[in-house]
Structures are given as structure tokens and as C-alpha cells.
Short mmCIF file of C-alpha atoms in Angstrom, two decimals:
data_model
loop_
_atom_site.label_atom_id
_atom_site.label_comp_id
_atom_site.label_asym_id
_atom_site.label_seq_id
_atom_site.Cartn_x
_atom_site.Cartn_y
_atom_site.Cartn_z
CA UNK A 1 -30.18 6.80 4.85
CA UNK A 2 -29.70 7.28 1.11
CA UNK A 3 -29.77 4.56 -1.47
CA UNK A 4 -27.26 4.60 -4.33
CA UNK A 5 -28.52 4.23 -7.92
CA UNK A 6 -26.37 3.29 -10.60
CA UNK A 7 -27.32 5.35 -13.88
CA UNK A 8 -24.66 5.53 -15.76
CA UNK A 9 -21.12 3.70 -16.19
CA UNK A 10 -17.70 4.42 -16.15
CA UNK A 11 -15.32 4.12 -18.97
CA UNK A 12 -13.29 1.64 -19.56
CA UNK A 13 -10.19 4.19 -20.17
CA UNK A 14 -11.38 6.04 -16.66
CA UNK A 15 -10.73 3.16 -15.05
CA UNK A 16 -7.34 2.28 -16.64
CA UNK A 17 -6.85 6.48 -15.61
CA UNK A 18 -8.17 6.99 -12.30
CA UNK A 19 -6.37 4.19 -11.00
CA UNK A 20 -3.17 5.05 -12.90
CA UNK A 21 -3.22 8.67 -11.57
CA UNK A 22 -3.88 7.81 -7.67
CA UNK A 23 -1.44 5.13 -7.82
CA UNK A 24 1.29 7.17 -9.70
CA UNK A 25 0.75 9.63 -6.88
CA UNK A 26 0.23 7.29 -3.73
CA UNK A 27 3.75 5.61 -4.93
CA UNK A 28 5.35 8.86 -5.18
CA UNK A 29 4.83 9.63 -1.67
CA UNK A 30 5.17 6.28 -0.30
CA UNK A 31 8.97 7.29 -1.22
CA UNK A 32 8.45 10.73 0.55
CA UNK A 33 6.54 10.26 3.28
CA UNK A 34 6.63 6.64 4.18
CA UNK A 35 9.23 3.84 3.03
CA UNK A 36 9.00 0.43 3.67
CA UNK A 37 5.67 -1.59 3.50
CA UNK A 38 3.95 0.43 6.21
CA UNK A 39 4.60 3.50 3.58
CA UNK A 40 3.41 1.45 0.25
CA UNK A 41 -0.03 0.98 2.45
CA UNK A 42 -0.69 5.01 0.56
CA UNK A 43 -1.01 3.57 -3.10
CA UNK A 44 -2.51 0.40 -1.80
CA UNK A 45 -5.35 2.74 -0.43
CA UNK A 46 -5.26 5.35 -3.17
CA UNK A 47 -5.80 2.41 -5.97
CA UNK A 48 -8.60 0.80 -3.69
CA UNK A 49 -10.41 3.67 -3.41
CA UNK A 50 -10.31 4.57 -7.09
CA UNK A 51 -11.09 1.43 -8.26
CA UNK A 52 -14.24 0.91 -5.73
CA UNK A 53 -15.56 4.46 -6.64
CA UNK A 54 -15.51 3.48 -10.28
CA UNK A 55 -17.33 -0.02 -9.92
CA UNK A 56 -19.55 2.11 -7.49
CA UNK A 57 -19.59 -0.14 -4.41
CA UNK A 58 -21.39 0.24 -1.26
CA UNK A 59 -18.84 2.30 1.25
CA UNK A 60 -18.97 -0.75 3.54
CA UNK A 61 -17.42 -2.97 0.75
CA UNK A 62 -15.45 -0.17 -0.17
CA UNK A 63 -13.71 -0.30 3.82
CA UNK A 64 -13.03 -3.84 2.90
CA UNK A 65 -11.65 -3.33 -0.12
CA UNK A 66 -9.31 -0.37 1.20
CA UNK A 67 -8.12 -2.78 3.90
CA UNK A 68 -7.17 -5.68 1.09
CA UNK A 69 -5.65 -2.89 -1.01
CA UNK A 70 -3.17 -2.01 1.88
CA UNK A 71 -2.26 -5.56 2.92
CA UNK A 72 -1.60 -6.27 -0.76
CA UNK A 73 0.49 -3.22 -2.20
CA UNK A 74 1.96 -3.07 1.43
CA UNK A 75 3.43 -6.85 0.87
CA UNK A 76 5.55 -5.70 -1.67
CA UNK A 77 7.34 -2.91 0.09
CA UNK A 78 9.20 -5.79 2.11
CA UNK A 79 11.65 -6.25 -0.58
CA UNK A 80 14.99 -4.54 -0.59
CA UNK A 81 16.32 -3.34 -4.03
CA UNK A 82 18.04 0.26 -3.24
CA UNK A 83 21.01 -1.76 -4.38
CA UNK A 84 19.17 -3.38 -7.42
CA UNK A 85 18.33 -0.09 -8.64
CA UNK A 86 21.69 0.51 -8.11
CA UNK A 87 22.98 -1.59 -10.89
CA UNK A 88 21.34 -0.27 -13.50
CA UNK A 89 24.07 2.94 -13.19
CA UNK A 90 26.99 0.50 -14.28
CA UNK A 91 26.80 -0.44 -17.80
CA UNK A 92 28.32 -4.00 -17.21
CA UNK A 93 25.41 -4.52 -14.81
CA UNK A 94 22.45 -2.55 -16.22
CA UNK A 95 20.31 -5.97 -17.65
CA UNK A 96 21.27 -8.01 -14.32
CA UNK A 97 19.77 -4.89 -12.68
CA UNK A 98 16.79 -4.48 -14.99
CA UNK A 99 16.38 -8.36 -14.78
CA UNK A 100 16.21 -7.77 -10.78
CA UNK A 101 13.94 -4.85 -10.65
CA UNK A 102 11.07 -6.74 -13.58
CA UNK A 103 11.48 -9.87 -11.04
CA UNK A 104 10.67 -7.92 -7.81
CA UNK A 105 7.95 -5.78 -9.57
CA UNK A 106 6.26 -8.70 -11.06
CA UNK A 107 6.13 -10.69 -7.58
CA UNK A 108 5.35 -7.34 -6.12
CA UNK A 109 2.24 -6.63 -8.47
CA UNK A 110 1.37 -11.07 -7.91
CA UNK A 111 1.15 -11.27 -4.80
CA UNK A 112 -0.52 -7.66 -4.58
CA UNK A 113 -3.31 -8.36 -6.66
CA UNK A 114 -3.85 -11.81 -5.38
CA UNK A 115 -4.80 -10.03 -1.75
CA UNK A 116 -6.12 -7.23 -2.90
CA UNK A 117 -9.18 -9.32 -5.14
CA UNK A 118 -9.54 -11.26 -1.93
CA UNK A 119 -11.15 -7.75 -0.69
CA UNK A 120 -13.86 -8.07 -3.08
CA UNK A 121 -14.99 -11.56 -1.92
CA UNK A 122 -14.90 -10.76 0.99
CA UNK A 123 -18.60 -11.32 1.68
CA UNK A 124 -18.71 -14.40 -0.43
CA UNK A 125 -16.40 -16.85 0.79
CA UNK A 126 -16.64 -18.15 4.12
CA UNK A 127 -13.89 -16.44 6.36
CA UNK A 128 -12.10 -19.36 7.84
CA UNK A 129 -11.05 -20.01 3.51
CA UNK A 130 -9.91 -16.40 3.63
CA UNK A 131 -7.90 -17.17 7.52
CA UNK A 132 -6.29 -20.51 6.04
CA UNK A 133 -5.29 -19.14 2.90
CA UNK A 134 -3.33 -15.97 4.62
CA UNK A 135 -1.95 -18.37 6.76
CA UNK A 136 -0.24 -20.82 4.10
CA UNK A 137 0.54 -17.59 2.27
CA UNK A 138 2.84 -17.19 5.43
CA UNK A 139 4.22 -20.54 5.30
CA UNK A 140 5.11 -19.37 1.97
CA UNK A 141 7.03 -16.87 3.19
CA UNK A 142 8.80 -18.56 5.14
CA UNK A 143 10.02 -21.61 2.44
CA UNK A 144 10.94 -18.92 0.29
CA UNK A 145 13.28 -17.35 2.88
CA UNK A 146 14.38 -20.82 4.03
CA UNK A 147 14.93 -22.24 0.55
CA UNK A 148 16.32 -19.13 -1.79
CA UNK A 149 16.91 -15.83 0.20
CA UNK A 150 18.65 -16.74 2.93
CA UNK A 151 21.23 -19.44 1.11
CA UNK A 152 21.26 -16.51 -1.95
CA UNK A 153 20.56 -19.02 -4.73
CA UNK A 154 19.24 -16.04 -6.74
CA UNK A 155 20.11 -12.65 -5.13
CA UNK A 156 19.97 -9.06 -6.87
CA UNK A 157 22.02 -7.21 -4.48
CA UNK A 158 24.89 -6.92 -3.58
CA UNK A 159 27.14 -9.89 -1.80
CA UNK A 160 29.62 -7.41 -0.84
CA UNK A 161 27.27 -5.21 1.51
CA UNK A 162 24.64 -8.11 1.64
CA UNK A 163 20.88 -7.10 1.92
CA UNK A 164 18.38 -9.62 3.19
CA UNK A 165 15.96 -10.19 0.03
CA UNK A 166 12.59 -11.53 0.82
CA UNK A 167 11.25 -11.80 -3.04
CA UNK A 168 11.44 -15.23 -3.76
CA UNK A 169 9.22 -15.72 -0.01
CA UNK A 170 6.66 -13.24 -1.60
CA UNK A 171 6.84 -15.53 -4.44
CA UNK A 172 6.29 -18.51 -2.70
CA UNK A 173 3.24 -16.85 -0.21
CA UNK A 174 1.68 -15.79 -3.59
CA UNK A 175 2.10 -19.46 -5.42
CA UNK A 176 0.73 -20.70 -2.42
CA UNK A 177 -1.86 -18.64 -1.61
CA UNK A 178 -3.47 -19.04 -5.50
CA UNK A 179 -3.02 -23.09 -5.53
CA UNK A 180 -5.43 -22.89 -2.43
CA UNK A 181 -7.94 -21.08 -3.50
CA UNK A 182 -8.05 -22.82 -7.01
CA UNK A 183 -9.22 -25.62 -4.68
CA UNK A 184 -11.34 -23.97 -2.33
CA UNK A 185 -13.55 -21.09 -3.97
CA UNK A 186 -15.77 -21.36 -6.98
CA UNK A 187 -14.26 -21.00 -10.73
CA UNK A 188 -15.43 -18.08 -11.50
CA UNK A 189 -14.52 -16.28 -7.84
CA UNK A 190 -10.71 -17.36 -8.98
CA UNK A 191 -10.99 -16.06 -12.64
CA UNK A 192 -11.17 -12.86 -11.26
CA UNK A 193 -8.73 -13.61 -8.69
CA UNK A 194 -6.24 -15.19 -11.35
CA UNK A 195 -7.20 -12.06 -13.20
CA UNK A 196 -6.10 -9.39 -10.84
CA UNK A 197 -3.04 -11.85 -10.06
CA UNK A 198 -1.94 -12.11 -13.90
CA UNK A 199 -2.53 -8.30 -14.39
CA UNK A 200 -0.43 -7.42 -11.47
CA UNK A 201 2.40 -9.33 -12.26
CA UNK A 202 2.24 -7.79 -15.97
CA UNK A 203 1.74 -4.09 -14.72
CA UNK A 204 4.55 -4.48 -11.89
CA UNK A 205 6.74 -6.13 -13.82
CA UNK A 206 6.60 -3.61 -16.29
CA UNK A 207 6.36 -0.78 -14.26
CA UNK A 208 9.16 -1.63 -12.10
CA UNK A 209 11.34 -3.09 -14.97
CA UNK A 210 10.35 0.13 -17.45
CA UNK A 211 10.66 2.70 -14.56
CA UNK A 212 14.12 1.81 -13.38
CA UNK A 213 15.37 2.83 -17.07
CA UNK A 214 14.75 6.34 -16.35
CA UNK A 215 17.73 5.44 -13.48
CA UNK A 216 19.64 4.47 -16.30
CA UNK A 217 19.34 7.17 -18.22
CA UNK A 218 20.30 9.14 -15.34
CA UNK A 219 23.40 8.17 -15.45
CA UNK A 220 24.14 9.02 -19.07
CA UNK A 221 22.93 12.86 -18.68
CA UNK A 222 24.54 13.59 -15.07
CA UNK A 223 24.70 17.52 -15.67
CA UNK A 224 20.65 18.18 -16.84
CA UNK A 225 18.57 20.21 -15.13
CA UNK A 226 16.55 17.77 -14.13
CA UNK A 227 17.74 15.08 -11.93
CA UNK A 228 15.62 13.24 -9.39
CA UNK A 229 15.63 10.10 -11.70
CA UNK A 230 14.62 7.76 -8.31
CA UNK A 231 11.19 9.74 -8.57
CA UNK A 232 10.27 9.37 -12.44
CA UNK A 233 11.02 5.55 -11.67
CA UNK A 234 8.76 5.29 -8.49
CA UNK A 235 5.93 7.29 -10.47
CA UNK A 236 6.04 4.87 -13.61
CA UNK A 237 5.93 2.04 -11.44
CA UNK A 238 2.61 3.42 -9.88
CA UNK A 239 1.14 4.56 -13.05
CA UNK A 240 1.47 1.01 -14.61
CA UNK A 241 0.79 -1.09 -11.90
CA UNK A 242 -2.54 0.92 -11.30
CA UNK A 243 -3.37 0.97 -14.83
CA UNK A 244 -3.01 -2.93 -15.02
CA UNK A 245 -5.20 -3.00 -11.97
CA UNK A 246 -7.90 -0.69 -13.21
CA UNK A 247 -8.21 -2.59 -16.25
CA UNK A 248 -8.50 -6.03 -14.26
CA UNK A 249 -11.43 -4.34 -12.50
CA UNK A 250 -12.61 -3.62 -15.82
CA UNK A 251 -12.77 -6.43 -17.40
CA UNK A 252 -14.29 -8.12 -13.85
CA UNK A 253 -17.06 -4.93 -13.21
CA UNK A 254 -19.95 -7.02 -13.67
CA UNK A 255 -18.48 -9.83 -11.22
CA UNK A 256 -17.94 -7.90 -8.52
CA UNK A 257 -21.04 -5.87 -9.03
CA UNK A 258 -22.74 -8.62 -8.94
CA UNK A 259 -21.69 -9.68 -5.78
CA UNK A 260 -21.35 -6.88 -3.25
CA UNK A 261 -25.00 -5.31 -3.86
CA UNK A 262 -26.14 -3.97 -1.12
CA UNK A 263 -28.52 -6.12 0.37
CA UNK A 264 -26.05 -8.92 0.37
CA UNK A 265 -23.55 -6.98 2.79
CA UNK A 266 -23.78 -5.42 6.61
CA UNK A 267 -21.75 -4.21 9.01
CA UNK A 268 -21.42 -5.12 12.38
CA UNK A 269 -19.89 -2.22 14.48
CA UNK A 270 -19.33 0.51 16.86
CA UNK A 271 -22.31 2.80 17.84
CA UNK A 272 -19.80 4.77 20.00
CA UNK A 273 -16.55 6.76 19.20
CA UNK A 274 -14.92 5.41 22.29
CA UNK A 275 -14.68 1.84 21.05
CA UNK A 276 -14.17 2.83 17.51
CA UNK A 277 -11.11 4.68 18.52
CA UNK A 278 -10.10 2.60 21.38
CA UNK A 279 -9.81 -0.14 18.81
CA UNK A 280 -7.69 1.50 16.49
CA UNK A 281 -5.50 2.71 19.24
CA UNK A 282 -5.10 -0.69 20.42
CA UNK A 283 -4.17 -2.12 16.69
CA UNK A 284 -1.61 0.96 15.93
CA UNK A 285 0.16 0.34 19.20
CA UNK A 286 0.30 -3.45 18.58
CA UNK A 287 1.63 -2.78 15.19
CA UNK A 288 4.08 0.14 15.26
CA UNK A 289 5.09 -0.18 18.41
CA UNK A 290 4.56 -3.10 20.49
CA UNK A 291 5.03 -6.32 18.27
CA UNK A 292 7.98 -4.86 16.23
CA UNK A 293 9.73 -3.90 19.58
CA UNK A 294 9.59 -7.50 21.19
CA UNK A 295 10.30 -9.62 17.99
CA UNK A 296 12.73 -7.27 16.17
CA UNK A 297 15.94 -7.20 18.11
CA UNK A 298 15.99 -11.45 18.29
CA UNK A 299 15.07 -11.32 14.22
CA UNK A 300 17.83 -9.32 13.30
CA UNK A 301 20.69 -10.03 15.76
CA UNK A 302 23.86 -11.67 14.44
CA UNK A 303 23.48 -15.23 13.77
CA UNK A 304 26.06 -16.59 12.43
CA UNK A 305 26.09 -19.27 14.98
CA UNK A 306 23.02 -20.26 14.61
CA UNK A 307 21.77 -24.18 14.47
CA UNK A 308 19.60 -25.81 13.26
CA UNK A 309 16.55 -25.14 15.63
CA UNK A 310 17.65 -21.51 16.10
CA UNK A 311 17.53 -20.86 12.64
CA UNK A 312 14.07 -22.32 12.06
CA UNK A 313 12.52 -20.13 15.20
CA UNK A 314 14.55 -17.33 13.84
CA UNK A 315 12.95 -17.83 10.66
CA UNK A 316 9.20 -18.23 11.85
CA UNK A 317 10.13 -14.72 14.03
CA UNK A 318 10.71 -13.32 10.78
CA UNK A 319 7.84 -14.42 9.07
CA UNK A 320 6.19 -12.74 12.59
CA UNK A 321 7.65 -9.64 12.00
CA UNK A 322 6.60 -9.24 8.38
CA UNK A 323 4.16 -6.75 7.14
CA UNK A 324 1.95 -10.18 5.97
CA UNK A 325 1.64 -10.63 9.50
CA UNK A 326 0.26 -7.57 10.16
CA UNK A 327 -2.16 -7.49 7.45
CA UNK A 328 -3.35 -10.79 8.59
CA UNK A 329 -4.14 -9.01 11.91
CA UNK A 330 -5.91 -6.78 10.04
CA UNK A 331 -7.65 -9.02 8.34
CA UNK A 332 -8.65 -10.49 11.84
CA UNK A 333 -10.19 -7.36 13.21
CA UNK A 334 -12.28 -6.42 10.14
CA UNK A 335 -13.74 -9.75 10.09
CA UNK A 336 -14.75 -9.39 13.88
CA UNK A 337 -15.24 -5.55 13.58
CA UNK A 338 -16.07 -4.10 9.81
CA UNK A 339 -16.72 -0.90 10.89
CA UNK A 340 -12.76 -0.85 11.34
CA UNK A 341 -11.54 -1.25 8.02
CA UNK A 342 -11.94 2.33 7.48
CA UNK A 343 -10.08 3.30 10.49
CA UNK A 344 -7.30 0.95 9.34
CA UNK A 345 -7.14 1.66 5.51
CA UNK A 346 -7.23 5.58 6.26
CA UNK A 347 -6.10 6.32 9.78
CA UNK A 348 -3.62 3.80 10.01
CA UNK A 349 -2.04 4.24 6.86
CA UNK A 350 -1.83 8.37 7.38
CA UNK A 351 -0.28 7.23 11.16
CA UNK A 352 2.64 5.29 9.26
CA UNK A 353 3.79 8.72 7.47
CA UNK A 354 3.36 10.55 10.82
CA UNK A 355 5.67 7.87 12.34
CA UNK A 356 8.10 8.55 9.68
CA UNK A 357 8.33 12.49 9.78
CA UNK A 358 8.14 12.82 13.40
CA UNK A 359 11.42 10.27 13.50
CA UNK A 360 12.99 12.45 11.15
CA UNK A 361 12.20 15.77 13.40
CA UNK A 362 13.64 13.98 16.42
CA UNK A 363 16.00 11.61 15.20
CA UNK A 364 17.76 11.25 18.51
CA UNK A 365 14.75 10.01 20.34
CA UNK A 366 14.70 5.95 21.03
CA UNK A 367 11.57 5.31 18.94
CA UNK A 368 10.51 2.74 21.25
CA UNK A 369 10.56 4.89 24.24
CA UNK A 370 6.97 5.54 24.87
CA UNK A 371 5.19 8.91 25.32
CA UNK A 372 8.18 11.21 24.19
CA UNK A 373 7.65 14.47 22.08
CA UNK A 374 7.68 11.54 18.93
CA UNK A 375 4.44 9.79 20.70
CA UNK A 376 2.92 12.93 21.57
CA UNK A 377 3.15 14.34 17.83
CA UNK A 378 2.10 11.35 15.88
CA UNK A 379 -0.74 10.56 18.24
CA UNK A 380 -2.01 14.34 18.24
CA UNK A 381 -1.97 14.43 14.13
CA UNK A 382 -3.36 10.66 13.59
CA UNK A 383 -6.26 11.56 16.32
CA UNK A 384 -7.45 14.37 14.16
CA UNK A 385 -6.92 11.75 10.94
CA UNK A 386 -8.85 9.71 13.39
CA UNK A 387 -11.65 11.58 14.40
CA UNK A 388 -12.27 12.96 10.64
CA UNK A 389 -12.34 9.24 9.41
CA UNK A 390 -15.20 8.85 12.07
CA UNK A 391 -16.86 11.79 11.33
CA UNK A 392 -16.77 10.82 7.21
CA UNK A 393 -17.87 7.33 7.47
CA UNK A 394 -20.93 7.97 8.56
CA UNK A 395 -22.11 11.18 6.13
CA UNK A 396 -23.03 10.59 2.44
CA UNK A 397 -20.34 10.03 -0.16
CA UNK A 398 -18.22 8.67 2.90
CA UNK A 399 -15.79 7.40 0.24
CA UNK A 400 -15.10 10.31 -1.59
CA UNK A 401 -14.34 12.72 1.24
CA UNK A 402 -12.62 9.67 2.53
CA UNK A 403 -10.14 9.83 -0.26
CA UNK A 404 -9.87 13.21 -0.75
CA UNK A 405 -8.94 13.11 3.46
CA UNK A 406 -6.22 10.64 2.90
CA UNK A 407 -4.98 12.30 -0.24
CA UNK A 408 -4.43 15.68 1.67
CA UNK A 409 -3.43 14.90 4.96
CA UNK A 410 -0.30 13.21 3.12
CA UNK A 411 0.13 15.89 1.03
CA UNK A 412 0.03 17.94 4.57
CA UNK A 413 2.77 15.60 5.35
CA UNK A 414 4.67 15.96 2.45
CA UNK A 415 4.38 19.69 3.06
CA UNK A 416 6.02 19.38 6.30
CA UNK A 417 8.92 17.51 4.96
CA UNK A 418 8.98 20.65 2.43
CA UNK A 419 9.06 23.36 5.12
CA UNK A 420 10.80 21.58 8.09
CA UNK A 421 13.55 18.87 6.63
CA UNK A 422 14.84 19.96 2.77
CA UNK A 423 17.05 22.83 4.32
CA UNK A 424 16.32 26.44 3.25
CA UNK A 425 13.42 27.05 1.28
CA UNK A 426 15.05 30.23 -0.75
CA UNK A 427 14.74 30.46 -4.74
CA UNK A 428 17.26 33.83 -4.77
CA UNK A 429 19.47 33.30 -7.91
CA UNK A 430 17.38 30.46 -9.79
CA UNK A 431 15.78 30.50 -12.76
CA UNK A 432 12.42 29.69 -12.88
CA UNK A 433 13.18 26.65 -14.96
CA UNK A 434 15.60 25.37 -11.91
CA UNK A 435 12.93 26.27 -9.52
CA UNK A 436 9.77 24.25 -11.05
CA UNK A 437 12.20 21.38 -12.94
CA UNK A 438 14.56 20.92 -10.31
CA UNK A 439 14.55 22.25 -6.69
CA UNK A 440 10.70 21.92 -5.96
CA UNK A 441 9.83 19.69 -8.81
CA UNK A 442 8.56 16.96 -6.80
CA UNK A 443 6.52 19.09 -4.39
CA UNK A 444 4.94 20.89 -7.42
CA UNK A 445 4.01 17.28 -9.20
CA UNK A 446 2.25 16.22 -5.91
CA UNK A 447 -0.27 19.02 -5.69
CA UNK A 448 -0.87 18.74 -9.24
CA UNK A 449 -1.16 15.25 -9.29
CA UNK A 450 -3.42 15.71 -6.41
CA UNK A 451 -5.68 18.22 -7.83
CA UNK A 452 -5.95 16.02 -10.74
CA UNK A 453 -7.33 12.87 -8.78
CA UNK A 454 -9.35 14.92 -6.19
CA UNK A 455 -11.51 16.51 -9.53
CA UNK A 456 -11.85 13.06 -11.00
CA UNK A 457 -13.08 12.12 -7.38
CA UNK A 458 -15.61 14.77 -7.49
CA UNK A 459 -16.92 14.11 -11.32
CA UNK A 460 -17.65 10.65 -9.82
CA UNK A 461 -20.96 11.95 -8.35
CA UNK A 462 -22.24 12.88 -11.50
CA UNK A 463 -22.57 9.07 -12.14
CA UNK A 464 -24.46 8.44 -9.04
CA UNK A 465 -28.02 9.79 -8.39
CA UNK A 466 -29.33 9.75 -4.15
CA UNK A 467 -33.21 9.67 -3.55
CA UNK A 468 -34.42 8.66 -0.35
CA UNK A 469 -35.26 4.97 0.87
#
């Protein structure tokens, strides 16, 4: 083994950048490739990553912190606001919209930051804190469904083709979740988590709020060439969000330095690839398939007859079926096994988008049907995911070929889409303007966004020097 010694540090405008960049891109294809919180688990790995390589972390804190970052992003990707968005096209309801979108961005970028700091403490705070303050970060959830989503007290879509929100229960999990560890960790552990909470909420807010005027605008210049408005806003919201992130982890470097040093972490794990793998197999089944396919049917049936008790059990099944829910249970089998975080923040996140594009190549297969040509596919290309994640984590500089794997296998997906689902491919009678602006504009800012972050990745070994132990 190879120790890693720190000569030389980043600056403070690489890590507002780095962050920024794999953010702006992870958020782009979480709208490409995977929607929904399973798909926002791309930035929240793609920010993790960026930031850990910057503060130069050991790569088993680094796992950790990729598993925090995709609990934490992921959260946000519960809440609805296609038909937000959707009011910022109407002049008479453009600020109600843009009111709606800073809101859900801000809670979004909270409650994301919140987790996601949790991932650097990880070896500080004793994990039953860390299991009871997930836990009333549910409860949360579920008061702020109870209490404001469900009766619509405050509601930013729209009540004549209702959407069920869930930002005021994100709220409330986040509130909750930073009043208990005010009590419960040391002052300076929740500076930095009140600091990566605060910055969140500023950058998503923004982001969100900022990014859904290029909708607007949109709608004032319907004949331009350009036109995929829903894209500039997704990639301002990533670029800001990150940004605000990078620059918590800035301003908190010598904090979390300080804490995950080497010597002061270990990981308990696998020696074999057998129970590595037959771990991860176990956890992806649970969560895309198995869990979801009891629970979701009773959670969203009609209930309009619902009483009193029924509504509260329906309620705590929907708290069950929420992406927190899952993160906690991923939280649970890092803390038992930490040699699977990096099965979970890579493979699992890459399996998400392989869900999602195989469902789109077959969309008249029963998803829940098990081992049709959709199970066969998506366990074929996540086993190779798989195997390379295996194969990585244990060479040096595991967490730069780590990102660079999880950066191209979802541009390989996003390539797929390209070739297989946007219809015919052909350029004949298009300018070259229409053809880099318009029709394969969002293909062509992926691989150069990509080729951007992957040589930033690579420049980060210049700051690191290996000599033997």
C-alpha cells in the first residue's frame, strides 16, 4: 500500500469550479438518463467525489462521503414541480412560479447539504446519533405531509390536475434533523454542518429560482434556434448548487481534514468478490424492485375514503416508500459493511439510469415482472459497472478512476438514448448551426462537459505525491 502526502493545496476558486462543473453535468443527466430521486443520486455522486478529491481524503472516507452525497441530492428529487416550472410560461403566474421553484430549490439544497456533511462525520460521531437523527428526519417527513402537503395549505402546482408535493415534508425532515444534532454533536461538528446546510439552501435556492428564468425567457423567443430551455435551467441549478457546496467545503477544509486522517479511519469488509457483489445484489433488488413493488400500489391507490387510521398507515407507507427511506438503508449497510459504500454510490447509482433506459426500450414489459429481457439488460450492464467498481477500489487513485467510471458509463447511457430513442439520427438539410445549437446540442454539451471534469480529475494528481509505507 501507498501513503498519500499532501504537498500542495487546492484553490479556493477550484473548489467553487470543480464542484460547479460535475454538478452542472451530473444534473444535466439526472434529467436524461435518470428522473426522480434515484436519477438525482448522479450529481449527488459527481459533487461528492469532486469535493473529496479536492480536500484530498482517504478513498475509504471518500466511499462514505459518495454514499451521503447520494442520499442527500437524491432527497430532493422527491419533489414534483414539472407543473411549477410550468408557471413561469404565463405571465400572470411567472413570480408565483419563480416563488415555487426558489422554495423547492432552497429545501432541496437544506436538506441536501444537511445529509451530505453528515458523510464527513461519519467516523466521529457515534452511529446510533447518525441512526436517530435519520430517523426523526423521517418523522419529519411525515408531519410535513400530514400537516401542509396533503391538506395543500401551500401548494405550487396545479389544483386542477393535482400533484402530490412533498416539499414542505423535506422541510420539516431537514428542521428536524438540524435541531437534533445542535443537541447531540459537538459545536464545532454542527458549524460545519449548519454551514453546508445554510450554503445549500442559498445555492439551491438560487439555482433553482435563477435557472427556471431561462424557462421564462423561453417563452418570449418561441421561434430561436435554440430551444431546450428545460436543460439551461437544470444545468444552472447544478452549477450553483455545486458551487455553493464547494465553497462550504472551502471554508470547512481544515475541519474535515482534520478529522478523517488516515489513521483515524478503517474499513471493515469483503475479502471476496462473491460477498461484495452478493451484497449489492441483495440491496438493488430490495430497492428497485422488491420494496417499491409491495408498498407502492397500497401508497398510491385512491383514497378518498380513507379514515382516520387509514390515512395515518397510509401516510407512514409513504414515508416507507420515500427515497429517505432508502438512503437510510443505505446508511445501514455502510455502517455494518464500509467496503459497500462504493458499490452503492457508483454501481447503484449507474443501475438507476440502466433501469430507466431499458424501461424506455421495452416499455410494454411489467417492470415488476422478474427476469424479462428488462432484468436481463440492466443486470448484464450494472454487473460490468459492478465488477469495474471492484476492480477500482482496490488499485491506487481508486477515486479518480472511480469518477471518471461513473462519469462515462452515464455518458454511455446517454449515448444510448442518442442512438436508440431520439428517432433518426440524420443531419441532411441542417445547417451546422441547427446541428450543434439545436438538434444534438445537449449530447455535444455532455461530452464536453465531461472532458472538462475528467482533465480536472486528472490534474488532481499533480497535488498528491505516493512513496511507499
Amino acid at each position: 500500500m501507498n501513503k498519500l502526502i499532501k504537498h500542495s493545496t487546492f484553490s479556493q476558486g477550484m473548489f467553487v469550479a470543480l464542484p460547479a462543473l460535475a454538478m452542472m453535468l451530473g444534473w444535466g443527466l439526472r434529467g436524461h438518463i435518470g428522473g426522480g430521486p434515484f436519477g438525482a443520486m448522479i450529481p449527488g455522486a459527481m459533487v461528492a467525489l469532486s469535493i473529496s478529491l479536492l480536500l484530498k481524503l482517504p478513498a475509504s472516507v471518500t466511499s462514505i462521503v459518495v454514499v451521503f452525497g447520494v442520499f442527500g441530492i437524491g432527497l430532493g428529487g422527491e419533489m414534483t414541480y414539472g407543473q411549477t416550472l410550468g408557471f413561469l410560461r404565463n405571465p400572470d403566474t411567472v413570480w408565483w412560479g419563480t416563488a415555487g421553484t426558489t422554495l423547492k430549490g432552497a429545501v432541496w439544497g437544506l436538506l441536501g447539504g444537511t445529509v451530505f456533511s453528515l458523510g464527513f462525520l461519519f467516523h466521529r460521531i457515534p452511529k446510533k446519533i447518525i441512526i436517530y437523527a435519520l430517523l426523526l428526519m423521517l418523522t419529519g417527513f411525515f408531519l410535513g405531509f400530514k400537516l401542509v402537503n396533503e391538506p395543500m395549505l401551500l401548494y405550487f402546482s396545479d389544483p386542477a390536475n393535482p400533484r402530490a408535493e412533498s416539499w414542505a415534508a423535506l422541510l420539516f425532515g431537514a428542521l428536524a434533523l438540524l435541531v437534533f444534532l445542535r443537541v447531540k454533536i459537538a459545536s464545532a461538528d454542527y458549524k460545519m454542518v449548519r454551514r453546508f446546510a445554510l450554503y445549500g439552501m442559498v445555492g439551491g435556492g438560487l439555482g433553482f429560482g435563477l435557472g427556471g428564468f431561462w424557462m421564462v425567457l423561453g417563452s418570449h423567443l418561441p421561434d430561436v434556434l435554440f430551444g431546450n430551455w428545460w436543460k439551461a435551467m437544470e444545468f444552472t441549478f447544478g452549477l450553483l448548487l455545486g458551487a455553493s457546496l464547494g465553497l462550504a467545503a472551502w471554508k470547512s477544509r481544515k475541519e474535515i481534514q482534520n478529522i478523517n486522517q488516515p489513521e483515524k479511519t478503517s474499513e471493515i469488509g469483503f475479502s471476496s468478490i462473491s460477498g461484495e457483489l452478493g451484497i449489492l445484489f441483495a440491496v438493488a433488488v430490495f430497492t428497485y424492485w422488491l420494496w417499491p413493488n409491495l408498498l407502492e400500489s397500497f401508497v398510491y391507490a385512491e383514497s378518498v375514503n380513507d379514515g382516520f387510521a387509514l390515512s395515518m398507515v397510509r401516510g407512514v407507507a409513504r414515508v416507507l416508500v420515500n427515497y429517505g427511506f432508502y438512503g437510510f438503508v443505505f446508511v445501514l449497510v455502510i455502517m455494518r459493511f464500509p467496503k459497500m459504500a462504493w458499490q452503492i454510490g457508483i454501481t447503484l447509482t449507474f443501475c438507476h439510469a440502466a433501469i430507466d433506459l431499458i424501461r424506455d426500450l421495452y416499455p410494454d414489459l411489467n417492470p415488476w415482472a422478474p427476469f424479462t429481457m428488462h432484468f436481463l439488460w440492466v443486470f448484464l450492464m450494472t454487473a460490468i459497472v459492478s465488477l469495474l467498481t471492484f476492480y477500482y477500489n482496490r488499485r491506487e487513485n481508486s477515486a479518480i478512476n472511480l469518477f471518471l467510471l461513473l462519469i462515462w458509463s452515464c455518458i454511455g447511457i446517454s449515448l444510448l438514448r442518442l442512438f436508440f430513442l431520439s428517432g433518426s439520427l440524420s443531419v441532411s438539410g441542417m445547417s451546422i448551426c441547427q446541428i450543434v445549437c439545436n438538434r444534438f446540442f445537449v449530447d455535444i454539451f455532455f461530452i464536453v462537459n465531461a472532458i472538462v471534469v475528467s482533465w480536472i480529475i486528472f490534474n488532481t494528481k499533480k497535488h498528491q505525491k505516493l512513496l511507499p509505507e
